[in-house]
Short mmCIF file of C-alpha atoms and ligand atoms in Angstrom, two decimals:
data_model
loop_
_atom_site.label_atom_id
_atom_site.label_comp_id
_atom_site.label_asym_id
_atom_site.label_seq_id
_atom_site.Cartn_x
_atom_site.Cartn_y
_atom_site.Cartn_z
CA UNK A 1 0.00 0.00 0.00
CA UNK A 2 1.27 3.46 -0.95
CA UNK A 3 1.35 5.97 1.98
CA UNK A 4 -1.21 8.76 1.78
CA UNK A 5 0.45 12.08 0.90
CA UNK A 6 -0.46 15.46 2.41
CA UNK A 7 0.98 18.94 2.59
CA UNK A 8 2.89 19.57 5.86
CA UNK A 9 1.63 22.35 8.13
CA UNK A 10 3.93 25.23 9.09
CA UNK A 11 3.46 24.37 12.78
CA UNK A 12 5.01 20.96 12.04
CA UNK A 13 7.90 22.40 10.03
CA UNK A 14 8.81 25.20 12.40
CA UNK A 15 10.56 23.02 15.03
CA UNK A 16 12.68 21.47 12.25
CA UNK A 17 13.94 24.76 10.88
CA UNK A 18 17.42 25.39 12.23
CA UNK A 19 18.53 28.97 12.55
CA UNK A 20 22.12 29.51 13.57
CA UNK A 21 23.59 32.89 14.43
CA UNK A 22 25.16 34.21 11.22
CA UNK A 23 28.92 34.11 11.60
CA UNK A 24 30.28 37.00 9.61
CA UNK A 25 33.94 36.42 10.34
CA UNK A 26 35.29 34.09 7.65
CA UNK A 27 38.07 32.67 9.81
CA UNK A 28 35.66 31.91 12.65
CA UNK A 29 33.25 30.27 10.24
CA UNK A 30 35.97 28.12 8.76
CA UNK A 31 37.32 27.06 12.12
CA UNK A 32 33.92 26.40 13.67
CA UNK A 33 33.22 23.86 10.94
CA UNK A 34 36.44 21.95 11.65
CA UNK A 35 35.46 18.99 13.80
CA UNK A 36 38.77 17.12 13.79
CA UNK A 37 42.48 17.77 13.46
CA UNK A 38 42.11 16.23 9.99
CA UNK A 39 39.65 19.00 9.08
CA UNK A 40 42.16 21.62 10.28
CA UNK A 41 44.81 19.91 8.15
CA UNK A 42 42.62 20.27 5.05
CA UNK A 43 42.12 23.97 5.79
CA UNK A 44 45.85 24.39 6.38
CA UNK A 45 46.63 22.77 3.05
CA UNK A 46 44.45 25.28 1.24
CA UNK A 47 45.79 28.32 3.07
CA UNK A 48 49.55 27.84 2.74
CA UNK A 49 52.00 27.39 -0.12
CA UNK A 50 52.70 23.78 -0.88
CA UNK A 51 56.33 23.85 0.28
CA UNK A 52 55.27 25.23 3.68
CA UNK A 53 52.45 22.72 4.11
CA UNK A 54 54.77 19.88 3.09
CA UNK A 55 57.45 21.08 5.49
CA UNK A 56 54.97 20.57 8.34
CA UNK A 57 53.06 17.57 7.03
CA UNK A 58 56.01 15.61 5.70
CA UNK A 59 58.45 13.27 7.38
CA UNK A 60 61.80 11.65 6.56
CA UNK A 61 62.56 9.32 3.65
CA UNK A 62 59.55 7.08 2.87
CA UNK A 63 57.66 8.50 5.91
CA UNK A 64 57.31 5.00 7.40
CA UNK A 65 58.04 6.05 11.00
CA UNK A 66 55.15 8.49 10.94
CA UNK A 67 52.77 6.12 9.17
CA UNK A 68 53.52 3.30 11.62
CA UNK A 69 53.09 5.62 14.61
CA UNK A 70 49.65 6.60 13.34
CA UNK A 71 48.73 3.00 12.52
CA UNK A 72 49.62 1.97 16.07
CA UNK A 73 47.19 4.55 17.45
CA UNK A 74 44.54 3.46 14.98
CA UNK A 75 45.03 -0.15 16.08
CA UNK A 76 44.41 0.56 19.77
CA UNK A 77 41.47 -1.32 21.21
CA UNK A 78 39.72 0.36 24.09
CA UNK A 79 38.13 -1.72 26.85
CA UNK A 80 35.57 0.53 28.54
CA UNK A 81 34.13 -0.08 31.98
CA UNK A 82 30.45 0.70 32.44
CA UNK A 83 28.13 1.92 35.15
CA UNK A 84 30.67 4.33 36.59
CA UNK A 85 29.67 7.87 37.48
CA UNK A 86 31.35 9.99 34.82
CA UNK A 87 29.32 13.13 35.38
CA UNK A 88 32.49 15.00 36.31
CA UNK A 89 35.81 14.23 34.63
CA UNK A 90 39.10 15.84 35.43
CA UNK A 91 41.78 15.54 32.73
CA UNK A 92 44.21 17.86 34.55
CA UNK A 93 47.66 16.73 35.63
CA UNK A 94 51.22 17.81 36.35
CA UNK A 95 53.86 17.29 33.68
CA UNK A 96 57.46 17.63 34.83
CA UNK A 97 56.19 19.66 37.79
CA UNK A 98 54.19 21.95 35.49
CA UNK A 99 50.43 22.07 36.14
CA UNK A 100 48.41 21.41 33.00
CA UNK A 101 44.68 21.29 32.34
CA UNK A 102 45.21 18.39 29.91
CA UNK A 103 47.87 15.68 29.52
CA UNK A 104 49.26 17.71 26.62
CA UNK A 105 52.34 19.79 25.87
CA UNK A 106 52.69 21.78 22.66
CA UNK A 107 55.85 20.37 21.11
CA UNK A 108 58.75 22.57 20.00
CA UNK A 109 58.53 23.32 16.28
CA UNK A 110 60.95 25.50 14.37
CA UNK A 111 60.17 28.37 11.96
CA UNK A 112 56.66 28.79 13.31
CA UNK A 113 56.25 32.25 11.77
CA UNK A 114 56.61 30.64 8.39
CA UNK A 115 53.42 28.61 8.98
CA UNK A 116 51.52 31.77 9.91
CA UNK A 117 52.80 35.27 10.53
CA UNK A 118 51.39 35.25 14.11
CA UNK A 119 53.85 32.42 14.80
CA UNK A 120 55.18 31.51 18.24
CA UNK A 121 53.40 34.39 19.98
CA UNK A 122 50.04 33.00 18.86
CA UNK A 123 50.95 29.50 19.99
CA UNK A 124 52.18 30.73 23.39
CA UNK A 125 49.01 32.75 23.98
CA UNK A 126 46.70 29.91 22.95
CA UNK A 127 48.61 27.46 25.17
CA UNK A 128 48.42 29.85 28.13
CA UNK A 129 44.68 30.34 27.56
CA UNK A 130 44.12 26.57 27.48
CA UNK A 131 46.41 26.04 30.48
CA UNK A 132 48.88 23.69 28.80
CA UNK A 133 52.69 24.08 28.59
CA UNK A 134 54.34 25.19 25.36
CA UNK A 135 57.92 24.27 24.51
CA UNK A 136 59.57 26.97 22.44
CA UNK A 137 62.12 25.64 19.91
CA UNK A 138 65.78 26.63 19.58
CA UNK A 139 64.80 27.14 15.94
CA UNK A 140 62.11 29.65 16.91
CA UNK A 141 61.42 32.73 14.84
CA UNK A 142 60.53 34.92 17.84
CA UNK A 143 63.01 35.57 20.65
CA UNK A 144 62.51 33.60 23.84
CA UNK A 145 62.23 36.85 25.83
CA UNK A 146 59.46 38.01 23.53
CA UNK A 147 57.52 34.76 23.87
CA UNK A 148 57.82 34.93 27.66
CA UNK A 149 56.44 38.48 27.72
CA UNK A 150 53.62 37.79 25.28
CA UNK A 151 52.06 35.09 27.47
CA UNK A 152 53.06 35.93 31.03
CA UNK A 153 50.48 33.52 32.50
CA UNK A 154 51.73 30.63 30.39
CA UNK A 155 53.93 27.74 31.45
CA UNK A 156 56.79 27.95 29.02
CA UNK A 157 59.39 25.31 28.38
CA UNK A 158 62.48 25.84 26.28
CA UNK A 159 63.85 23.27 23.83
CA UNK A 160 67.58 23.06 23.27
CA UNK A 161 69.60 21.48 20.52
CA UNK A 162 73.21 21.06 21.59
CA UNK A 163 75.38 23.14 19.34
CA UNK A 164 79.01 22.54 18.55
CA UNK A 165 79.57 25.86 20.29
CA UNK A 166 78.82 24.87 23.92
CA UNK A 167 79.33 28.42 25.16
CA UNK A 168 76.55 29.62 22.84
CA UNK A 169 74.28 26.82 24.12
CA UNK A 170 75.00 27.89 27.68
CA UNK A 171 74.29 31.53 26.93
CA UNK A 172 70.98 30.56 25.43
CA UNK A 173 69.79 28.50 28.38
CA UNK A 174 70.95 31.24 30.73
CA UNK A 175 68.66 33.63 28.85
CA UNK A 176 65.81 31.10 29.08
CA UNK A 177 66.31 30.69 32.83
CA UNK A 178 66.41 34.49 33.27
CA UNK A 179 63.15 34.82 31.35
CA UNK A 180 61.32 32.38 33.60
CA UNK A 181 61.32 29.19 31.53
CA UNK A 182 60.97 26.37 34.03
CA UNK A 183 61.71 23.26 31.98
CA UNK A 184 64.48 22.55 29.52
CA UNK A 185 63.76 20.03 26.77
CA UNK A 186 66.98 18.62 25.32
CA UNK A 187 66.35 17.05 21.92
CA UNK A 188 68.80 14.20 21.31
CA UNK A 189 67.59 12.57 18.09
CA UNK A 190 69.11 15.11 15.72
CA UNK A 191 72.87 14.44 15.47
CA UNK A 192 72.38 15.17 11.77
CA UNK A 193 69.35 16.28 9.78
CA UNK A 194 66.86 13.65 8.66
CA UNK A 195 66.28 13.62 4.94
CA UNK A 196 62.83 14.96 4.23
CA UNK A 197 62.22 14.21 0.62
CA UNK A 198 59.25 16.54 0.19
CA UNK A 199 61.51 19.46 1.19
CA UNK A 200 64.25 18.28 -1.16
CA UNK A 201 61.80 18.03 -4.05
CA UNK A 202 60.15 21.35 -3.25
CA UNK A 203 63.52 23.09 -2.97
CA UNK A 204 62.48 24.33 0.49
CA UNK A 205 64.70 27.02 2.04
CA UNK A 206 64.33 29.24 5.10
CA UNK A 207 63.23 31.92 4.45
CA UNK A 208 61.39 30.78 1.31
CA UNK A 209 63.34 31.95 -1.73
CA UNK A 210 61.71 33.91 -4.48
CA UNK A 211 61.89 31.62 -7.49
CA UNK A 212 59.64 31.46 -10.52
CA UNK A 213 57.62 28.80 -8.72
CA UNK A 214 57.14 30.81 -5.53
CA UNK A 215 56.17 33.86 -7.55
CA UNK A 216 53.50 31.78 -9.28
CA UNK A 217 52.34 30.58 -5.87
CA UNK A 218 51.72 34.17 -4.78
CA UNK A 219 48.69 34.35 -7.00
CA UNK A 220 47.23 31.27 -5.30
CA UNK A 221 48.07 32.22 -1.69
CA UNK A 222 48.20 36.01 -1.77
CA UNK A 223 47.29 36.46 1.92
CA UNK A 224 50.10 34.19 3.12
CA UNK A 225 52.67 35.98 0.93
CA UNK A 226 51.36 39.41 1.86
CA UNK A 227 51.67 38.56 5.56
CA UNK A 228 55.15 37.12 5.10
CA UNK A 229 56.47 40.11 3.20
CA UNK A 230 54.85 42.81 5.32
CA UNK A 231 55.81 41.54 8.80
CA UNK A 232 59.23 41.31 10.49
CA UNK A 233 61.71 39.35 8.33
CA UNK A 234 61.52 35.61 8.81
CA UNK A 235 64.70 34.57 10.57
CA UNK A 236 65.82 32.52 13.53
CA UNK A 237 65.69 34.38 16.80
CA UNK A 238 68.35 32.27 18.56
CA UNK A 239 70.71 31.38 15.74
CA UNK A 240 73.12 33.78 14.21
CA UNK A 241 73.53 31.90 10.93
CA UNK A 242 70.35 31.81 8.94
CA UNK A 243 69.59 30.97 5.35
CA UNK A 244 69.82 27.88 3.18
CA UNK A 245 68.05 24.60 3.68
CA UNK A 246 67.09 23.25 7.09
CA UNK A 247 69.37 20.26 6.61
CA UNK A 248 72.37 22.52 5.85
CA UNK A 249 71.75 24.54 8.96
CA UNK A 250 71.36 21.51 11.25
CA UNK A 251 74.52 19.91 9.92
CA UNK A 252 76.46 23.17 10.31
CA UNK A 253 75.37 24.01 13.85
CA UNK A 254 74.37 20.86 15.74
CA UNK A 255 76.87 18.65 17.49
CA UNK A 256 76.91 15.02 16.33
CA UNK A 257 79.46 14.37 19.10
CA UNK A 258 77.08 15.06 22.02
CA UNK A 259 77.34 12.45 24.80
CA UNK A 260 75.51 11.34 27.92
CA UNK A 261 78.22 13.26 29.84
CA UNK A 262 76.86 16.50 28.39
CA UNK A 263 73.83 16.05 30.58
CA UNK A 264 76.00 16.47 33.64
CA UNK A 265 77.02 20.03 32.80
CA UNK A 266 73.48 20.81 31.68
CA UNK A 267 72.29 19.64 35.10
CA UNK A 268 74.77 22.00 36.73
CA UNK A 269 73.81 24.92 34.50
CA UNK A 270 70.02 24.62 34.42
CA UNK A 271 68.11 25.35 37.62
CA UNK A 272 64.78 23.80 36.58
CA UNK A 273 63.47 20.51 35.24
CA UNK A 274 65.22 18.66 32.42
CA UNK A 275 63.30 16.57 29.89
CA UNK A 276 65.19 14.59 27.23
CA UNK A 277 63.30 14.23 23.96
CA UNK A 278 63.82 11.56 21.35
CA UNK A 279 64.35 8.38 23.37
CA UNK A 280 63.46 5.07 21.72
CA UNK A 281 65.38 2.36 23.58
CA UNK A 282 64.87 1.10 27.16
CA UNK A 283 68.65 1.06 27.78
CA UNK A 284 68.90 4.78 26.97
CA UNK A 285 65.87 5.43 29.17
CA UNK A 286 67.52 3.51 32.03
CA UNK A 287 70.78 5.45 31.65
CA UNK A 288 69.00 8.80 31.56
CA UNK A 289 66.82 7.95 34.54
CA UNK A 290 69.96 6.96 36.45
CA UNK A 291 71.40 10.40 35.69
CA UNK A 292 68.36 11.93 37.29
CA UNK A 293 66.67 13.56 34.31
CA UNK A 294 63.15 14.55 35.28
CA UNK A 295 61.42 13.37 32.13
CA UNK A 296 61.91 11.55 28.83
CA UNK A 297 59.93 11.90 25.63
CA UNK A 298 59.51 8.67 23.70
CA UNK A 299 59.54 10.15 20.24
CA UNK A 300 60.63 9.64 16.67
CA UNK A 301 60.52 13.42 16.14
CA UNK A 302 57.26 13.14 14.25
CA UNK A 303 58.96 10.66 11.91
CA UNK A 304 61.17 13.48 10.65
CA UNK A 305 64.56 12.04 11.59
CA UNK A 306 65.27 8.29 11.34
CA UNK A 307 62.81 6.50 9.11
CA UNK A 308 61.67 3.00 10.21
CA UNK A 309 62.32 4.13 13.78
CA UNK A 310 60.68 2.53 16.79
CA UNK A 311 56.95 3.15 17.02
CA UNK A 312 56.55 5.23 20.19
CA UNK A 313 53.33 3.64 21.43
CA UNK A 314 54.79 0.16 21.03
CA UNK A 315 58.03 0.84 22.91
CA UNK A 316 56.32 2.94 25.60
CA UNK A 317 55.61 0.12 28.13
CA UNK A 318 59.22 -1.14 27.94
CA UNK A 319 60.58 2.35 28.47
CA UNK A 320 58.23 3.08 31.37
CA UNK A 321 59.38 -0.17 33.00
CA UNK A 322 63.07 0.68 32.42
CA UNK A 323 62.81 4.02 34.21
CA UNK A 324 61.42 2.30 37.35
CA UNK A 325 59.52 5.46 38.20
CA UNK A 326 62.67 7.59 38.42
CA UNK A 327 61.77 9.76 35.39
CA UNK A 328 58.43 10.72 33.98
CA UNK A 329 57.74 9.43 30.48
CA UNK A 330 56.02 11.51 27.81
CA UNK A 331 55.29 10.46 24.23
CA UNK A 332 54.86 12.06 20.85
CA UNK A 333 54.68 11.40 17.10
CA UNK A 334 51.58 10.91 15.04
CA UNK A 335 48.95 12.16 17.49
CA UNK A 336 45.89 13.45 15.67
CA UNK A 337 43.14 12.71 18.20
CA UNK A 338 42.58 13.07 21.92
CA UNK A 339 41.86 9.33 22.04
CA UNK A 340 45.51 8.75 21.02
CA UNK A 341 46.57 10.75 24.07
CA UNK A 342 44.29 8.73 26.36
CA UNK A 343 45.72 5.47 24.96
CA UNK A 344 49.28 6.65 25.69
CA UNK A 345 48.40 7.81 29.21
CA UNK A 346 46.68 4.49 29.90
CA UNK A 347 49.96 2.80 29.00
CA UNK A 348 52.16 4.82 31.30
CA UNK A 349 52.78 8.20 29.65
CA UNK A 350 52.31 11.19 31.91
CA UNK A 351 51.37 13.34 28.90
CA UNK A 352 51.80 13.64 25.14
CA UNK A 353 53.40 16.28 23.02
CA UNK A 354 51.69 17.34 19.81
CA UNK A 355 53.38 19.15 16.96
CA UNK A 356 51.50 19.04 13.69
CA UNK A 357 48.08 19.03 15.38
CA UNK A 358 48.48 22.62 16.58
CA UNK A 359 50.46 23.73 13.54
CA UNK A 360 47.57 22.72 11.26
CA UNK A 361 45.36 24.92 13.43
CA UNK A 362 47.85 27.77 13.21
CA UNK A 363 48.05 27.52 9.43
CA UNK A 364 44.26 27.26 9.17
CA UNK A 365 43.48 30.35 11.22
CA UNK A 366 46.37 31.78 13.26
CA UNK A 367 45.91 32.03 17.01
CA UNK A 368 42.23 31.12 16.82
CA UNK A 369 43.18 28.03 14.86
CA UNK A 370 45.49 26.91 17.68
CA UNK A 371 42.60 27.54 20.12
CA UNK A 372 40.42 25.36 17.91
CA UNK A 373 42.98 22.53 17.79
CA UNK A 374 43.25 22.59 21.58
CA UNK A 375 39.47 22.59 21.99
CA UNK A 376 39.14 19.63 19.64
CA UNK A 377 41.84 17.63 21.43
CA UNK A 378 40.51 18.55 24.88
CA UNK A 379 36.96 17.51 23.98
CA UNK A 380 38.20 14.24 22.54
CA UNK A 381 40.24 13.51 25.67
CA UNK A 382 37.38 14.11 28.10
CA UNK A 383 34.83 12.31 25.92
CA UNK A 384 37.11 9.27 25.60
CA UNK A 385 37.67 9.23 29.37
CA UNK A 386 33.91 9.34 29.98
CA UNK A 387 33.23 6.59 27.47
CA UNK A 388 35.94 4.48 29.10
CA UNK A 389 34.32 4.98 32.49
CA UNK A 390 37.16 6.90 34.16
CA UNK A 391 37.05 10.31 35.78
CA UNK A 392 40.76 10.92 36.45
CA UNK A 393 43.87 10.23 34.40
CA UNK A 394 45.34 8.25 37.27
CA UNK A 395 42.47 5.77 36.94
CA UNK A 396 43.56 4.79 33.42
CA UNK A 397 45.38 1.45 33.17
CA UNK A 398 46.88 -0.55 30.28
CA UNK A 399 43.75 -2.67 30.53
CA UNK A 400 41.74 0.26 29.19
CA UNK A 401 43.71 0.60 25.93
CA UNK A 402 45.28 -2.47 24.35
CA UNK A 403 48.26 -1.66 22.13
CA UNK A 404 48.34 -3.56 18.82
CA UNK A 405 51.30 -5.94 18.38
CA UNK A 406 54.33 -4.57 16.50
CA UNK A 407 54.11 -5.38 12.80
C1 FMN B 501 57.33 21.62 11.44
C2 FMN B 501 57.99 20.92 12.58
C3 FMN B 501 59.13 21.49 13.15
C4 FMN B 501 59.76 20.86 14.23
N1 FMN B 501 60.82 21.47 14.82
C5 FMN B 501 61.36 20.92 15.94
C6 FMN B 501 62.36 21.59 16.68
O1 FMN B 501 62.78 22.69 16.32
N2 FMN B 501 62.85 20.99 17.78
C7 FMN B 501 62.41 19.77 18.23
O2 FMN B 501 62.89 19.26 19.23
N3 FMN B 501 61.44 19.11 17.55
C8 FMN B 501 60.90 19.66 16.44
N4 FMN B 501 59.88 19.01 15.79
C9 FMN B 501 59.36 17.74 16.34
C10 FMN B 501 58.25 18.00 17.35
O3 FMN B 501 58.76 18.59 18.52
C11 FMN B 501 57.54 16.70 17.74
O4 FMN B 501 58.48 15.76 18.18
C12 FMN B 501 56.70 16.13 16.60
O5 FMN B 501 56.10 17.16 15.87
C13 FMN B 501 55.67 15.18 17.14
O6 FMN B 501 54.96 14.58 16.11
P1 FMN B 501 53.56 15.15 15.56
O7 FMN B 501 53.87 16.34 14.73
O8 FMN B 501 53.05 14.03 14.71
O9 FMN B 501 52.70 15.49 16.74
C14 FMN B 501 59.25 19.62 14.71
C15 FMN B 501 58.11 19.07 14.13
C16 FMN B 501 57.47 19.71 13.07
C17 FMN B 501 56.23 19.09 12.49
#
């Protein structure tokens, strides 16, 4: 039997009509529609020149480290517990003595003003607003004093690469200590530059050089170019020698001869917490914990250094066990969802660092884009906790998030 048709009455239609406040601001409109970090990535891709997007999005060689890190997160199986009161959840914690509203730290990323002219200042302000720490990179494009002043309420960390010139490294961390940075992140996975093939193929230089190709790009991304050319010149704030490719610069300045012993003088020179970033082997974790470092970051540098490196989530339990509680363990690489963070915390991480996730937001909409990325990740973290039946991070156990076996 065919249903009888009739004309609907207005009184029936009215409740179905959805009126939303008209959002006149184009950036706000764009960002409000982004529901995931993946959505922010798509926006970022449209808003920036290809070589800039690829510099952020890409990884080393065949990009296997990054792909495997993401696949490990995708392969996590959650085991929720039910009938728990999850009316109130509290995702706040302390990371290396720093209070944080979420188990998140914004990872150090170089050249941030290239992604968007608001650069490190925007990231620092958004992090302070959200109440999460931000680690400023040695390769920053805004001076560390400037970043400290721009977000006085923020919890700022400073990331150091050991330079061949130890005196210059010392001067830099002295400046960071004087400006109120509480935690030093020493990155140890960059004795030489990883080979990022997208950058090689795009002929990426810092600052971007004006070639025929970049000139053609100006017509496609006029706002990005206008902002680049009409704001302070894009250069490193902490390095004297700028120019050329990233790989050239790393190989010229960084010390491939750095040793475990270097941590001893860093310990003597730095008054605050020390976190060592780029650990992948339990033996290294054990040695660093024995030296008394406050934290380690299990990381393959976003897959940007050694390709086919250890998959952070898979080596995490072994590294946590090796430290025997003497050092906190953080994790990064490949995080695109708050559920990834919850899985890592359930398996012993005190927090996760994210790099690309907030940079996509920055490229998509400047400071407000970083706000959006943090809101997305924060919502995902609390929702996942609720759905798992836990109200505090300390209630998460490996039983809540099973890690897939290594391939
Ligand atoms: C564009 C970009 C620049 C980076 N620059 C630095 C840096 O200057 N120092 C550092 O220790 N790590 C740097 N990293 C690595 C991040 O700190 C972090 O380990 C990585 O981004 C985590 O992976 P994810 O991007 O998938 O979250 C950079 C990462 C990206 C994407």
